[in-house]
Short mmCIF file of C-alpha atoms and ligand atoms in Angstrom, two decimals:
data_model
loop_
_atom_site.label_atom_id
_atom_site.label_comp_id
_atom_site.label_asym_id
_atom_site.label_seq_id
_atom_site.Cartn_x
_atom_site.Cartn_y
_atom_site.Cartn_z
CA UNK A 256 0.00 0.00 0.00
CA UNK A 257 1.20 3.46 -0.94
CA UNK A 258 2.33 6.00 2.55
CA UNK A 259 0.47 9.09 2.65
CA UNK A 260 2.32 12.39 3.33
CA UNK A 261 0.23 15.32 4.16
CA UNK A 262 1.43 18.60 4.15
CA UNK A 263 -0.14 21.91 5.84
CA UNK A 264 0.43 25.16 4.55
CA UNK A 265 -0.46 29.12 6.05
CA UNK A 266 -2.40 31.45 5.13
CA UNK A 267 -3.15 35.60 5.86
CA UNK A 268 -6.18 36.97 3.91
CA UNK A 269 -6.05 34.29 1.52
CA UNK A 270 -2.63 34.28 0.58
CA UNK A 271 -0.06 31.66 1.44
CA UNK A 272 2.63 33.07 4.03
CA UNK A 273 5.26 30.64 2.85
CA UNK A 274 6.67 28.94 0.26
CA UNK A 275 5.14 25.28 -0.23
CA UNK A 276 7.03 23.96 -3.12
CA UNK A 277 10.13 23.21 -1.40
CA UNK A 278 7.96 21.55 1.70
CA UNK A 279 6.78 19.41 -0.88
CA UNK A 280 10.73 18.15 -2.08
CA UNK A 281 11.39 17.73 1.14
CA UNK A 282 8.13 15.46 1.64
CA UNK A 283 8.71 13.61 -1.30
CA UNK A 284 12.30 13.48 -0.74
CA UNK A 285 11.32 11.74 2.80
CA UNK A 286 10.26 8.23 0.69
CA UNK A 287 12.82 7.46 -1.65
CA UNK A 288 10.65 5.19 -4.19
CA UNK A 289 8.26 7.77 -4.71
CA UNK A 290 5.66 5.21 -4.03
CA UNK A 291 3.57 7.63 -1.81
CA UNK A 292 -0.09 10.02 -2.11
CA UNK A 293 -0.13 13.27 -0.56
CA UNK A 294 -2.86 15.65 0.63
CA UNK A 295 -1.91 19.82 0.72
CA UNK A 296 -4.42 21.24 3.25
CA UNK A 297 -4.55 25.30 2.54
CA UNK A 298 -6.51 26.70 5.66
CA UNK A 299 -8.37 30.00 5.10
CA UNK A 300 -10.91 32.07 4.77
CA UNK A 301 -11.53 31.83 1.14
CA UNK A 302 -8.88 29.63 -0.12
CA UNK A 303 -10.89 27.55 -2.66
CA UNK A 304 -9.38 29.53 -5.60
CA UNK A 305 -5.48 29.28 -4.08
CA UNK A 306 -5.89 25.39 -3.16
CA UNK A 307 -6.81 25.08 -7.46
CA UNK A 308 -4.24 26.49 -8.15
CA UNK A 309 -1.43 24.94 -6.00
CA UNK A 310 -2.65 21.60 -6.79
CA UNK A 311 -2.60 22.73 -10.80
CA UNK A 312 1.13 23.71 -10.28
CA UNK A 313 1.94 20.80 -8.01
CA UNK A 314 -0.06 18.00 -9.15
CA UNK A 315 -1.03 17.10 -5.77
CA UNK A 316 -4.52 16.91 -3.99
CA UNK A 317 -5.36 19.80 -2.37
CA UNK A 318 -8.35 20.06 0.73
CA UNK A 319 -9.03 23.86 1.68
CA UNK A 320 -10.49 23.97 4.72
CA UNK A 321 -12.43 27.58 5.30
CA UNK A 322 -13.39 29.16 8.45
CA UNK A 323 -14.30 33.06 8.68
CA UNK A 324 -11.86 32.80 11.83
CA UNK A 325 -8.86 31.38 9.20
CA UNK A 326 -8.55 35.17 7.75
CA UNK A 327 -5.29 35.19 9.84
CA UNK A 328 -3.57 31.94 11.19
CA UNK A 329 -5.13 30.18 14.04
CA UNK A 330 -3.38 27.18 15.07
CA UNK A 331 -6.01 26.40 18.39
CA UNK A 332 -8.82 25.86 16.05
CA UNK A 333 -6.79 23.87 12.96
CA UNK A 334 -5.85 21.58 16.17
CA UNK A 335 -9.41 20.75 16.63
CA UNK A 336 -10.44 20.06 12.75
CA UNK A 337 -6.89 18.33 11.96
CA UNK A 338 -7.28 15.56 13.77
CA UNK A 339 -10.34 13.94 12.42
CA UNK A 340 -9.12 14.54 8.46
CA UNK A 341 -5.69 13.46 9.31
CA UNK A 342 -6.63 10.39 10.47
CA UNK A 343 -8.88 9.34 7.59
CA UNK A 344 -5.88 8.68 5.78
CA UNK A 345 -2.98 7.53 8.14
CA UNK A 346 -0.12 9.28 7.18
CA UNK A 347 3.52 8.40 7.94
CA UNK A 348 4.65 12.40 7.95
CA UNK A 349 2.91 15.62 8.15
CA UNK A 350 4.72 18.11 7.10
CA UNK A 351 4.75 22.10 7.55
CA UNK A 352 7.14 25.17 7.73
CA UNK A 353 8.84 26.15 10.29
CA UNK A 354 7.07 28.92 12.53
CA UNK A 355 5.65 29.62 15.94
CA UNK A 356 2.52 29.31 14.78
CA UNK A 357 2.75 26.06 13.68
CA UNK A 358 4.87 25.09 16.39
CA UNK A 359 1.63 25.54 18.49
CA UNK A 360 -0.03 23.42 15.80
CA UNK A 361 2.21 20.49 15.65
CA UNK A 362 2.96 20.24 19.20
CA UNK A 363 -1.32 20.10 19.54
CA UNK A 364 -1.38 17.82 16.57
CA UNK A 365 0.90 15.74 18.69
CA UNK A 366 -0.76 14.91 21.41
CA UNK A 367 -4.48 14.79 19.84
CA UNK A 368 -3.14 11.76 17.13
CA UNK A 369 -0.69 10.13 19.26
CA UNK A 370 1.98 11.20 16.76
CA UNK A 371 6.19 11.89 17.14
CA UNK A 372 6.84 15.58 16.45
CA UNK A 373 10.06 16.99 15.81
CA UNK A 374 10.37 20.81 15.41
CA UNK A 375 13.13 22.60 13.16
CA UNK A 376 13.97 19.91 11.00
CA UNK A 377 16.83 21.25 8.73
CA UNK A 378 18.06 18.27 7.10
CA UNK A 379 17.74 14.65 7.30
CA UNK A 380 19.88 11.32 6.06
CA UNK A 381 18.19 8.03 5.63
CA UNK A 382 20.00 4.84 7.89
CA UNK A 383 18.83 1.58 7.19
CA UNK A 384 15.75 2.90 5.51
CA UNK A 385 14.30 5.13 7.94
CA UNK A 386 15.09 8.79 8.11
CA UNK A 387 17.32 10.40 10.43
CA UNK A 388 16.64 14.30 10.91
CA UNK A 389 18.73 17.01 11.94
CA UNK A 390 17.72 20.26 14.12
CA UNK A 391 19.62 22.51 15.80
CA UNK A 392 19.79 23.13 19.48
CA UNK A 393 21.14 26.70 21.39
CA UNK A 394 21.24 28.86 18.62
CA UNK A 395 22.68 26.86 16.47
CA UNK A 396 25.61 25.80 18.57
CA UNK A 397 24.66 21.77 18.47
CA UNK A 398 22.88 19.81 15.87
CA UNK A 399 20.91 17.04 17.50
CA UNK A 400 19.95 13.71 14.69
CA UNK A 401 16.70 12.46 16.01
CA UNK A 402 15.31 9.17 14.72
CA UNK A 403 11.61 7.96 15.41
CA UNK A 404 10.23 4.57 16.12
CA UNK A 405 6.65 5.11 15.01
CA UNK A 406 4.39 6.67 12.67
CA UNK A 407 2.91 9.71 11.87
CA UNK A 408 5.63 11.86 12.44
CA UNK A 409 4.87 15.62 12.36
CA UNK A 410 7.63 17.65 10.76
CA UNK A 411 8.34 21.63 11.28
CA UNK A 412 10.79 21.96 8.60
CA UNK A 413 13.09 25.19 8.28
CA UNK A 414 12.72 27.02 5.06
CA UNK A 415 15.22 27.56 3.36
CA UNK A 416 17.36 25.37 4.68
CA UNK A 417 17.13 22.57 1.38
CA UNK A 418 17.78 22.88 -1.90
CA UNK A 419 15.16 23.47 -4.88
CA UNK A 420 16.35 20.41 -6.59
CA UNK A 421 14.24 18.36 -4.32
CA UNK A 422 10.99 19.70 -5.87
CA UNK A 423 9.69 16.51 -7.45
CA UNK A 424 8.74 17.01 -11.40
CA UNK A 425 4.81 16.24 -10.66
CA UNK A 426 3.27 19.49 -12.75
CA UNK A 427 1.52 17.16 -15.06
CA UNK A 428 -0.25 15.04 -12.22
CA UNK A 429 -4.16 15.49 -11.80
CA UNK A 430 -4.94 16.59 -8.01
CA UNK A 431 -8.58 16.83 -7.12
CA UNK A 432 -9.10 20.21 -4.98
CA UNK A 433 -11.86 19.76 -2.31
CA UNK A 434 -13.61 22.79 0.00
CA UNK A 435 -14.48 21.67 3.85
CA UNK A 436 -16.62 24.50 5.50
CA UNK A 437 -16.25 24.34 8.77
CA UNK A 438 -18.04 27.55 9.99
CA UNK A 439 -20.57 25.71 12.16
CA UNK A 440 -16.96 25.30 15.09
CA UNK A 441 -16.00 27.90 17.06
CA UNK A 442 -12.44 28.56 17.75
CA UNK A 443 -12.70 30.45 21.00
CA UNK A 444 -9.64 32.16 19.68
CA UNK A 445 -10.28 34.87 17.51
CA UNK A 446 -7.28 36.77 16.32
CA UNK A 447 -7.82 40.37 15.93
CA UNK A 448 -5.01 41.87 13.48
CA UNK A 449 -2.35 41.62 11.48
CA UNK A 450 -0.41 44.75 11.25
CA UNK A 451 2.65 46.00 9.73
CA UNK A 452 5.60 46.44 11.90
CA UNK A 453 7.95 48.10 9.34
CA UNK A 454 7.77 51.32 7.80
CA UNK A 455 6.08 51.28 4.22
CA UNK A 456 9.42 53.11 2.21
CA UNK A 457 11.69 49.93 4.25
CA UNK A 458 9.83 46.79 2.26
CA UNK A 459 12.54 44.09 2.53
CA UNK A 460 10.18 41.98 -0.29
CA UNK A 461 10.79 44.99 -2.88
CA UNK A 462 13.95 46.21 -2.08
CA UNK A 463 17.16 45.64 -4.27
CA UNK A 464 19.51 46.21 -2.02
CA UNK A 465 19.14 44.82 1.79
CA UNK A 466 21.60 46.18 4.17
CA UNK A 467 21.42 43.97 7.13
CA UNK A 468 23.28 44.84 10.99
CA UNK A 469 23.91 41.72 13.02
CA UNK A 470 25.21 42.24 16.76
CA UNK A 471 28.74 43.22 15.81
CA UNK A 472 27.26 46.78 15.39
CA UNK A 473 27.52 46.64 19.24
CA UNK A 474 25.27 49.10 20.03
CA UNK A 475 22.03 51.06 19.17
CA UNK A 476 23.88 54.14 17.90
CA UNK A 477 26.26 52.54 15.29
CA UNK A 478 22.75 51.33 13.35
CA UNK A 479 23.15 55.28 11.98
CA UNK A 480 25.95 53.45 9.80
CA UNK A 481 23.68 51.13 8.18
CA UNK A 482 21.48 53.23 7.64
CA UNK A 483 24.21 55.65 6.05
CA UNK A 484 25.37 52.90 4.07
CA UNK A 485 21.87 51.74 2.58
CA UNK A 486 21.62 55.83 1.53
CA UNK A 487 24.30 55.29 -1.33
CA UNK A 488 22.07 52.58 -2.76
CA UNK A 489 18.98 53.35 -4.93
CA UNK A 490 16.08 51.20 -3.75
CA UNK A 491 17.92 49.97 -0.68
CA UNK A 492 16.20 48.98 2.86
CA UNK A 493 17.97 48.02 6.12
CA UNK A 494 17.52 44.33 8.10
CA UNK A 495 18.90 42.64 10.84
CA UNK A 496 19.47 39.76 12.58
CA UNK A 497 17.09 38.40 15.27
CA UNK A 498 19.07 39.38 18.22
CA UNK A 499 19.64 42.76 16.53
CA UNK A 500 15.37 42.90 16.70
CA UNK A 501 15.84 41.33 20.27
CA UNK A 502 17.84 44.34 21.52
CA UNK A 503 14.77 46.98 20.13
CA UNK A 504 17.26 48.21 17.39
CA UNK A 505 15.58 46.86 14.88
CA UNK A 506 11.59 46.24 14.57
CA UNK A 507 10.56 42.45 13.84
CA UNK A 508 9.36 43.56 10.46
CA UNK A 509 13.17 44.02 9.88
CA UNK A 510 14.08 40.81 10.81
CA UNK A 511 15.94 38.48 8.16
CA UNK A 512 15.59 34.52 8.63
CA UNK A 513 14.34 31.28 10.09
CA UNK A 514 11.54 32.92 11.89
CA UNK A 515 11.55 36.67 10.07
CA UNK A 516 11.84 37.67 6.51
CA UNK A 517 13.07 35.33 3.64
CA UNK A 518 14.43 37.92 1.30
CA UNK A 519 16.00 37.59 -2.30
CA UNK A 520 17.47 41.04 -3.33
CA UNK A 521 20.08 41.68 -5.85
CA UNK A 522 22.45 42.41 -3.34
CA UNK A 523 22.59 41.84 0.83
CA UNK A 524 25.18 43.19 2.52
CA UNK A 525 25.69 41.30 5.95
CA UNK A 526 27.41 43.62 9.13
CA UNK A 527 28.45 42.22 11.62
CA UNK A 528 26.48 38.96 11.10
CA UNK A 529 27.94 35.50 12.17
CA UNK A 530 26.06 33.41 9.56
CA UNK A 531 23.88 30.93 11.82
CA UNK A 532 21.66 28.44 9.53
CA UNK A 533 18.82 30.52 11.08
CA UNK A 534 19.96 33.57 9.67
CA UNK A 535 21.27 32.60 6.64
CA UNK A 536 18.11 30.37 5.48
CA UNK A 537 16.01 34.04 4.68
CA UNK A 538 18.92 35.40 2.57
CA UNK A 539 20.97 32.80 1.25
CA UNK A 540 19.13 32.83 -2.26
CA UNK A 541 20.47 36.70 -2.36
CA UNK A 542 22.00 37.35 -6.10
CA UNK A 543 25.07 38.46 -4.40
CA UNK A 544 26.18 38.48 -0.56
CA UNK A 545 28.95 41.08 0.18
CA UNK A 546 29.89 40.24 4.31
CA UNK A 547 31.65 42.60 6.24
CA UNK A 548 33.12 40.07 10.01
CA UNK A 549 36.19 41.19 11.72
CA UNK A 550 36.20 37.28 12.42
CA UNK A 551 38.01 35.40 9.37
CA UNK A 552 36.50 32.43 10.06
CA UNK A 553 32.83 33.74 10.72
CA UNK A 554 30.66 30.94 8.74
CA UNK A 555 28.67 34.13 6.56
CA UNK A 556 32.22 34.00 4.49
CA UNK A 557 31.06 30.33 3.58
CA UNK A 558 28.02 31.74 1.41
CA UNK A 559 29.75 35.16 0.55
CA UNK A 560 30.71 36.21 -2.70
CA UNK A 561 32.41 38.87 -1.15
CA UNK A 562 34.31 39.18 2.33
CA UNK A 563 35.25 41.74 4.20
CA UNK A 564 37.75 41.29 7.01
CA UNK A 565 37.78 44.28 9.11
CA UNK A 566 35.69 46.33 12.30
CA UNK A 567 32.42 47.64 10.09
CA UNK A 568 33.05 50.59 12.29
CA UNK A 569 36.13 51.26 10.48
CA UNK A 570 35.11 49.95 6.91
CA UNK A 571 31.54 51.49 6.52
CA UNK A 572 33.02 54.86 7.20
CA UNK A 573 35.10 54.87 4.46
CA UNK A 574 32.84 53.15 2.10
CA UNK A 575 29.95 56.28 3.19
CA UNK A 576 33.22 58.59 2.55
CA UNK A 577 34.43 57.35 -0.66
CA UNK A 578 31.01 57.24 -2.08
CA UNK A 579 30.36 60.99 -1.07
CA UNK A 580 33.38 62.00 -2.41
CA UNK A 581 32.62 60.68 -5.98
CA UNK A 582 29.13 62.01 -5.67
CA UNK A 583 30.48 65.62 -5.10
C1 LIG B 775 14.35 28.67 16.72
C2 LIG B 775 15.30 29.80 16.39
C3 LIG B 775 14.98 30.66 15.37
C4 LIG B 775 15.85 31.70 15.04
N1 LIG B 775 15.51 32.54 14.01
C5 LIG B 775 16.38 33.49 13.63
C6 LIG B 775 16.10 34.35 12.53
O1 LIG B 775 15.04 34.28 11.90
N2 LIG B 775 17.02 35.27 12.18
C7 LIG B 775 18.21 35.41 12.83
O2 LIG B 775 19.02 36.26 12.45
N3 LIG B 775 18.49 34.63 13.89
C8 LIG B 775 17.61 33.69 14.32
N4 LIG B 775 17.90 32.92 15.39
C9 LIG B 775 19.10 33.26 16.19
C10 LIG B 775 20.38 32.70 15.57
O3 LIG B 775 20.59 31.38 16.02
C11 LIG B 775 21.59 33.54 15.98
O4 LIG B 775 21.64 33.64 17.38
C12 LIG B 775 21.58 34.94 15.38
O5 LIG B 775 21.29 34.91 14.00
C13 LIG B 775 22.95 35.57 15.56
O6 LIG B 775 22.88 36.92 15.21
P1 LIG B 775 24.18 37.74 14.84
O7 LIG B 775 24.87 37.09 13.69
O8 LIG B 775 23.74 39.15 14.70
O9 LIG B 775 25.05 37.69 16.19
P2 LIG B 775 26.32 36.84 16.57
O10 LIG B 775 26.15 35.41 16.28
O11 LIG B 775 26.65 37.25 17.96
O12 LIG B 775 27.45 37.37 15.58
C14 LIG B 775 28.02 38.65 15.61
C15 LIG B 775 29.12 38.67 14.56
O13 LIG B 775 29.62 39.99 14.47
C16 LIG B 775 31.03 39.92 14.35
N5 LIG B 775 31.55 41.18 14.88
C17 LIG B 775 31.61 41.57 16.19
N6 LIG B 775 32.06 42.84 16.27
C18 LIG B 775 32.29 43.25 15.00
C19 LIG B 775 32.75 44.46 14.43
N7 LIG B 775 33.05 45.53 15.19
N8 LIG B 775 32.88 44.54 13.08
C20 LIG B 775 32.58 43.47 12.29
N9 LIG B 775 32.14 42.30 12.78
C21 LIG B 775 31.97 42.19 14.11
C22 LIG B 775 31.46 38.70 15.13
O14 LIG B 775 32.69 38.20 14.63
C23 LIG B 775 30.29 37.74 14.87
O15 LIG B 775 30.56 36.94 13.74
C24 LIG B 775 17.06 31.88 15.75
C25 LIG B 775 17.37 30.99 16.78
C26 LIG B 775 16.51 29.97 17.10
C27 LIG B 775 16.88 29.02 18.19
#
């Protein structure tokens, strides 16, 4: 008998929050014959339209499940629904990005099925037929391989963190796309509003040149240098790192990564960043990296097509300097 794979993806008014084709290599990736099905669920509010047409681009069957309360993502009440559609068809994995959200969702998902869960998967190797998966532990300072004994296994997989080249070629498969209304439950948990948290003239999405302070700016005041230095660029914004945001320097909106912004500009330029995988897996698709580490070894130089080994508090002044010069 074929193994089912299910994979759950986010929505905000409708649209999908993050990309699903790469969950969907990594899913398929998961069984090496191929000899699996797979369900996409799409909560939402009004998703019937976007479930059609992931499941015409993927080939996959698609369920949207809408609920007025799925405008923004509620993770209490898709714990309640889940479990009864899940376990119509006995999956081996379900899979979903990484995020708090559905941290909350596959930790509920857990216990409700009976199933393993294992959060921030990045990679994974198979041993003796079974998968062994990878996540990282204290920022990023251990990797721990976890192995499970039983099925379903939920999966929070970090975006970003595999390769395109997984997606499996399935365009030309026939999914069936079906609508579950599920109006008549309440969630009890209504969320209000999603707001902006970045200024409108700072969209990382849009930009085409990111300018990004990690902690080796040191302190609040030297983020006057990135911001100097994102002034010589044309359609330029600024970004950090999460611990940059952690420290108030930064607002959340502004945060590049794992668990902020996955950004592909022409050209990032990393201060004072160390290059964890969480960092790195929203910008590593940049067009061009330019790192500026007093630390040689630093592991942004890894993905860098440029390094710069020196204090940014000594280089950026001189790169603000020789740019005014020429402008003048
Ligand atoms: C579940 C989870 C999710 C996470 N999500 C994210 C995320 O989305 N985004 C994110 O960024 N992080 C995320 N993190 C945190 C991540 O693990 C790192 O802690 C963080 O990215 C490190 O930020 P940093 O590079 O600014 O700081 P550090 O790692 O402290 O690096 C600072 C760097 O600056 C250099 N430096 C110091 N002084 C100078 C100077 N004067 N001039 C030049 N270089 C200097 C140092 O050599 C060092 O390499 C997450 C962690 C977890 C556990």
């Amino acid at each position: 008998m074929n193994r089912q794979i299910i994979f759950i993806t986010e929505t905000i008014q409708n649209q999908m929050t993050q990309p699903v084709k790469e969950l969907i290599g990594f899913g398929a990736s998961l069984i090496p014959d191929h000899e699996y099905q797979s369900l996409l669920i799409v909560p939402g509010q009004d998703v019937a339209e976007l479930a059609k047409q992931i499941s015409s681009e993927t080939g996959i069957h698609t369920l949207a499940i809408e609920h007025e309360d799925f405008k923004f993502p509620n993770p209490h009440l898709l714990g309640k629904i889940l479990p009864t559609v899940i376990q119509k068809s006995m999956p081996s994995y379900i899979c979903m990005n990484h995020n708090v959200r559905n941290c909350h969702l596959a930790a509920t998902l857990a216990i409700r099925i009976n199933a393993a869960c294992i959060t921030g998967v990045e990679s994974f190797e198979i041993q003796n037929g079974y998968p062994v998966f990878t996540r990282m532990m204290f920022n990023g300072k251990l990797a721990a391989k976890t192995a499970c004994k039983t099925e379903p296994i939920i999966l929070t997989v970090i975006p970003g963190a595999l390769s395109d080249s997984l997606i499996p070629n399935r365009k030309n498969g026939k999914g069936t796309i079906h609508v579950m209304k599920t109006d008549d439950l309440r969630s009890g948990y209504h969320p209000q509003k999603v707001y902006e948290t970045i200024a409108k003239d700072n969209r990382l999405e849009e930009a085409d040149v990111i300018v990004s302070a990690g902690m080796g700016i040191e302190k609040e005041e030297n983020m006057e240098l990135i911001r100097k230095t994102a002034s010589i660029f044309t359609n330029a914004a600024i970004a950090g790192s999460r611990i940059v945001c952690d420290h108030g320097w930064l607002p959340y909106g502004c945060q590049v990564g794992e668990t902020g912004k996955q950004v592909t500009p022409k050209l990032y330029v990393a201060c004072g960043i160390s290059g964890t995988i969480q960092h790195t897996a929203g910008m590593k698709k940049s067009n061009c990296i330019v790192a500026i580490n007093k630390d040689p070894n630093a592991p942004i130089f890894s993905i860098a097509d440029y390094g710069v080994v020196e204090d940014l508090k000594t280089f950026l002044p001189i790169l603000i300097a020789k740019h005014d010069e020429q402008k003048n």
